[in-house]
Each structure stands twice: as C-alpha cells, then as structure tokens.
Amino acid sequence: MKILFLSDIHGNYPALTAVERHARSQGGYDLAIHCGDATVYAPFPNEVLDWLRQHARVSLLGNTDLKVRKLLRGKPFKKPSSMEKRVMYTKTADQLSEANRNYLVELPQQEELEIGGLLFGCFHGSPDAFDEHLFADTSTMRFQELAGKTQAEVILCGHSHTPFHKKIKNKHFINAGSVGRMFDGSPDACYAMIYLNEGRLTVRHHRVAYDVEEVVNELARQLLPPIYAEMFRQGRKLN
C-alpha cells in the first residue's frame, strides 16, 4: 500500500501536477491524503480543488481555507490585517466555481481512517490544535502529550511546511512539508510517500522542481501583489 501524502498546496497547481508526475514515475500510489491549506497565495485554487475532489481520499480544511470559507459565507475576518494578504483571500473566494465552493465549505478539520490495519489520524496542525506548528525539533515531551490525545497510530499533519517523520511512544508523526509553498530557501515542491507492508510503515520525503514562472506569470496576469512572485521564486516566507 502506497499513500501519497500531501499538505499545504496553497493554490499551486503547477507544483501539484509536478508532484503527481513524480509520484507516478516512482510507481504510483493507492490513495491520496491532503492535510489542508489547498487554497490562497498561488493563483490556481480551482484547479487544485478540482484535483482534490477527484483524487483525494481525505482532504482537510486548513487555516487559509477557513478564512476563504468565512468569505464565502459572508462573514468578515479580522486577520490577516495586511492588505496584500487580504487581496489574496478575496481573489481566491471570488474566483471559485460553485462546485469548489460547495466542496470547500464541507471540508472537515480532522479525520480518522484505517489503512492497512493501522489507524491514521489526519490533522492540519496537531491532534490538540488546528493551527499548532509542529517541527522536527519540537520537544519530545510535546510529541508525547500529543500522542496521548488521539487513538491514531499514525498522525499526519501539515501547517508548519516542514517535512519530518518521528516515532514517539510507538506512534508515527509525519509532516508532508508543503507542496506549494516551502520556506527553506528552495522553491521545489515537497511531499511524502508512505509505504505500508504487513503492518510495517516507512516514509520517504521528496523534493520536486516545477515551473515557478508559470505561477509568477499568472500572479501578474491577475494583478496580484508582486511580493508573492518573489516568495515563490525564493522559496521564502516574505509576507
């Protein structure tokens, strides 16, 4: 069993298609899981949501998706206060198709499912908080606390855009990194492939180059703030 584990696509369809091509070149996958933040910052939200509707067994709501959902429901939000960020959220909400609006507003914040005899818990941040950032160097004590907050044996998370795999108290914590918006100085997409074989779990993280200029050109065509073009080119969080 091979699980294509994705998170934090952030509207970056060119990165997503590059990841899918790479995964298929490595032998394909049996199911796909996405741990939230499908939308905002790159200008292809419809294409990303179309792909998730077709391919993802699990697709979660992320914090950027939550703000878009508020806009779709006619609710204001106080954050982000930055006008550049607010433009990105508003543009995303305005261009979504009806099918994708309906899909986004129904996304769950977490989900559990059994795969290959193991219970998977899927979260955007952590089992404790929707917006918690987990990193490879988060304290062992914190991971132990989180292990006690879910029955899941495999805990999948995103949000921090930082790939890792840790085993704590016989539980696996796996972060896929970010498909669409890495912050480590490389613009390359990041994802994880999870392999299950008779109860044994292994993980491989991959970095994949994609056509960043396709994103940059579409940002310019939509007259979106230029800081985001530099963000994607540099692979840095500039906002």
mmCIF file of C-alpha atoms in Angstrom, residues 40-154:
data_model
loop_
_atom_site.group_PDB
_atom_site.id
_atom_site.type_symbol
_atom_site.label_atom_id
_atom_site.label_comp_id
_atom_site.label_asym_id
_atom_site.label_seq_id
_atom_site.Cartn_x
_atom_site.Cartn_y
_atom_site.Cartn_z
ATOM 1 C CA VAL A 40 -4.522 31.018 -1.211
ATOM 2 C CA TYR A 41 -1.192 32.549 -2.293
ATOM 3 C CA ALA A 42 -0.799 30.807 -5.649
ATOM 4 C CA PRO A 43 -3.431 31.680 -8.283
ATOM 5 C CA PHE A 44 -4.856 28.267 -9.227
ATOM 6 C CA PRO A 45 -7.391 27.413 -6.481
ATOM 7 C CA ASN A 46 -9.991 25.909 -8.811
ATOM 8 C CA GLU A 47 -7.517 23.570 -10.456
ATOM 9 C CA VAL A 48 -6.234 22.389 -7.068
ATOM 10 C CA LEU A 49 -9.711 21.812 -5.646
ATOM 11 C CA ASP A 50 -10.804 20.033 -8.833
ATOM 12 C CA TRP A 51 -7.836 17.672 -8.400
ATOM 13 C CA LEU A 52 -8.585 17.040 -4.733
ATOM 14 C CA ARG A 53 -12.247 16.339 -5.441
ATOM 15 C CA GLN A 54 -11.204 13.736 -7.980
ATOM 16 C CA HIS A 55 -8.190 12.134 -6.305
ATOM 17 C CA ALA A 56 -8.060 12.650 -2.524
ATOM 18 C CA ARG A 57 -9.477 10.034 -0.158
ATOM 19 C CA VAL A 58 -9.049 12.560 2.669
ATOM 20 C CA SER A 59 -8.957 16.330 2.217
ATOM 21 C CA LEU A 60 -8.936 18.616 5.249
ATOM 22 C CA LEU A 61 -9.708 22.254 5.895
ATOM 23 C CA GLY A 62 -6.632 24.366 6.624
ATOM 24 C CA ASN A 63 -6.364 27.788 8.206
ATOM 25 C CA THR A 64 -6.222 29.610 4.854
ATOM 26 C CA ASP A 65 -9.191 27.576 3.621
ATOM 27 C CA LEU A 66 -11.077 28.523 6.791
ATOM 28 C CA LYS A 67 -10.753 32.233 6.024
ATOM 29 C CA VAL A 68 -11.883 31.661 2.447
ATOM 30 C CA ARG A 69 -14.868 29.738 3.801
ATOM 31 C CA LYS A 70 -15.747 32.690 6.024
ATOM 32 C CA LEU A 71 -15.759 34.965 2.986
ATOM 33 C CA LEU A 72 -17.948 32.505 1.092
ATOM 34 C CA ARG A 73 -20.407 32.591 3.991
ATOM 35 C CA GLY A 74 -20.421 36.386 4.032
ATOM 36 C CA LYS A 75 -18.526 36.634 7.312
ATOM 37 C CA PRO A 76 -15.749 39.189 7.838
ATOM 38 C CA PHE A 77 -12.404 38.240 9.350
ATOM 39 C CA LYS A 78 -10.011 40.390 11.383
ATOM 40 C CA LYS A 79 -6.833 38.606 10.348
ATOM 41 C CA PRO A 80 -4.810 38.889 8.253
ATOM 42 C CA SER A 81 -4.656 42.658 8.644
ATOM 43 C CA SER A 82 -2.161 43.042 5.779
ATOM 44 C CA MET A 83 -3.899 44.371 2.683
ATOM 45 C CA GLU A 84 -1.652 42.245 0.448
ATOM 46 C CA LYS A 85 -2.822 39.085 2.205
ATOM 47 C CA ARG A 86 -6.460 40.148 2.233
ATOM 48 C CA VAL A 87 -6.320 40.639 -1.541
ATOM 49 C CA MET A 88 -5.166 37.033 -1.940
ATOM 50 C CA TYR A 89 -8.016 35.672 0.175
ATOM 51 C CA THR A 90 -10.644 37.797 -1.537
ATOM 52 C CA LYS A 91 -9.398 36.902 -5.020
ATOM 53 C CA THR A 92 -9.486 33.203 -4.146
ATOM 54 C CA ALA A 93 -13.040 33.348 -2.814
ATOM 55 C CA ASP A 94 -14.280 35.378 -5.780
ATOM 56 C CA GLN A 95 -12.983 33.000 -8.448
ATOM 57 C CA LEU A 96 -14.070 29.636 -7.024
ATOM 58 C CA SER A 97 -16.543 27.635 -9.083
ATOM 59 C CA GLU A 98 -19.833 26.643 -7.494
ATOM 60 C CA ALA A 99 -18.689 23.027 -7.200
ATOM 61 C CA ASN A 100 -15.497 24.071 -5.442
ATOM 62 C CA ARG A 101 -17.298 26.485 -3.127
ATOM 63 C CA ASN A 102 -19.576 23.654 -2.065
ATOM 64 C CA TYR A 103 -16.600 21.334 -1.623
ATOM 65 C CA LEU A 104 -14.564 23.805 0.424
ATOM 66 C CA VAL A 105 -17.305 24.680 2.886
ATOM 67 C CA GLU A 106 -17.832 20.989 3.702
ATOM 68 C CA LEU A 107 -14.187 20.058 4.347
ATOM 69 C CA PRO A 108 -13.562 18.595 7.829
ATOM 70 C CA GLN A 109 -10.846 19.876 10.157
ATOM 71 C CA GLN A 110 -9.691 16.361 11.033
ATOM 72 C CA GLU A 111 -10.412 12.786 10.071
ATOM 73 C CA GLU A 112 -9.571 9.234 11.113
ATOM 74 C CA LEU A 113 -9.441 6.179 8.889
ATOM 75 C CA GLU A 114 -7.982 2.696 8.986
ATOM 76 C CA ILE A 115 -5.455 1.830 6.300
ATOM 77 C CA GLY A 116 -3.571 -1.433 6.147
ATOM 78 C CA GLY A 117 -4.541 -2.347 9.694
ATOM 79 C CA LEU A 118 -3.300 0.957 11.160
ATOM 80 C CA LEU A 119 -5.449 3.811 12.441
ATOM 81 C CA PHE A 120 -4.494 7.090 10.763
ATOM 82 C CA GLY A 121 -5.365 10.450 12.286
ATOM 83 C CA CYS A 122 -5.255 13.355 9.838
ATOM 84 C CA PHE A 123 -4.875 16.896 11.201
ATOM 85 C CA HIS A 124 -3.906 20.256 9.769
ATOM 86 C CA GLY A 125 -1.929 21.389 12.807
ATOM 87 C CA SER A 126 -1.945 18.734 15.523
ATOM 88 C CA PRO A 127 -4.366 16.482 17.441
ATOM 89 C CA ASP A 128 -4.589 19.290 20.006
ATOM 90 C CA ALA A 129 -4.913 22.431 17.906
ATOM 91 C CA PHE A 130 -5.944 23.207 14.351
ATOM 92 C CA ASP A 131 -3.212 25.838 13.995
ATOM 93 C CA GLU A 132 -0.354 24.303 16.011
ATOM 94 C CA HIS A 133 3.016 24.301 14.271
ATOM 95 C CA LEU A 134 4.962 21.061 14.723
ATOM 96 C CA PHE A 135 8.596 20.793 13.688
ATOM 97 C CA ALA A 136 11.240 18.081 13.752
ATOM 98 C CA ASP A 137 12.790 19.812 16.774
ATOM 99 C CA THR A 138 9.536 20.253 18.699
ATOM 100 C CA SER A 139 10.195 18.811 22.151
ATOM 101 C CA THR A 140 9.783 15.089 22.713
ATOM 102 C CA MET A 141 7.579 15.948 25.692
ATOM 103 C CA ARG A 142 5.166 17.804 23.414
ATOM 104 C CA PHE A 143 5.015 14.913 20.966
ATOM 105 C CA GLN A 144 4.345 12.556 23.889
ATOM 106 C CA GLU A 145 1.489 14.790 25.042
ATOM 107 C CA LEU A 146 0.006 14.799 21.556
ATOM 108 C CA ALA A 147 0.345 11.021 21.250
ATOM 109 C CA GLY A 148 -1.966 10.734 24.242
ATOM 110 C CA LYS A 149 -4.653 12.910 22.673
ATOM 111 C CA THR A 150 -5.592 10.519 19.859
ATOM 112 C CA GLN A 151 -6.092 6.803 19.397
ATOM 113 C CA ALA A 152 -4.431 7.070 15.995
ATOM 114 C CA GLU A 153 -1.232 5.111 15.491
ATOM 115 C CA VAL A 154 -0.153 7.273 12.560
#
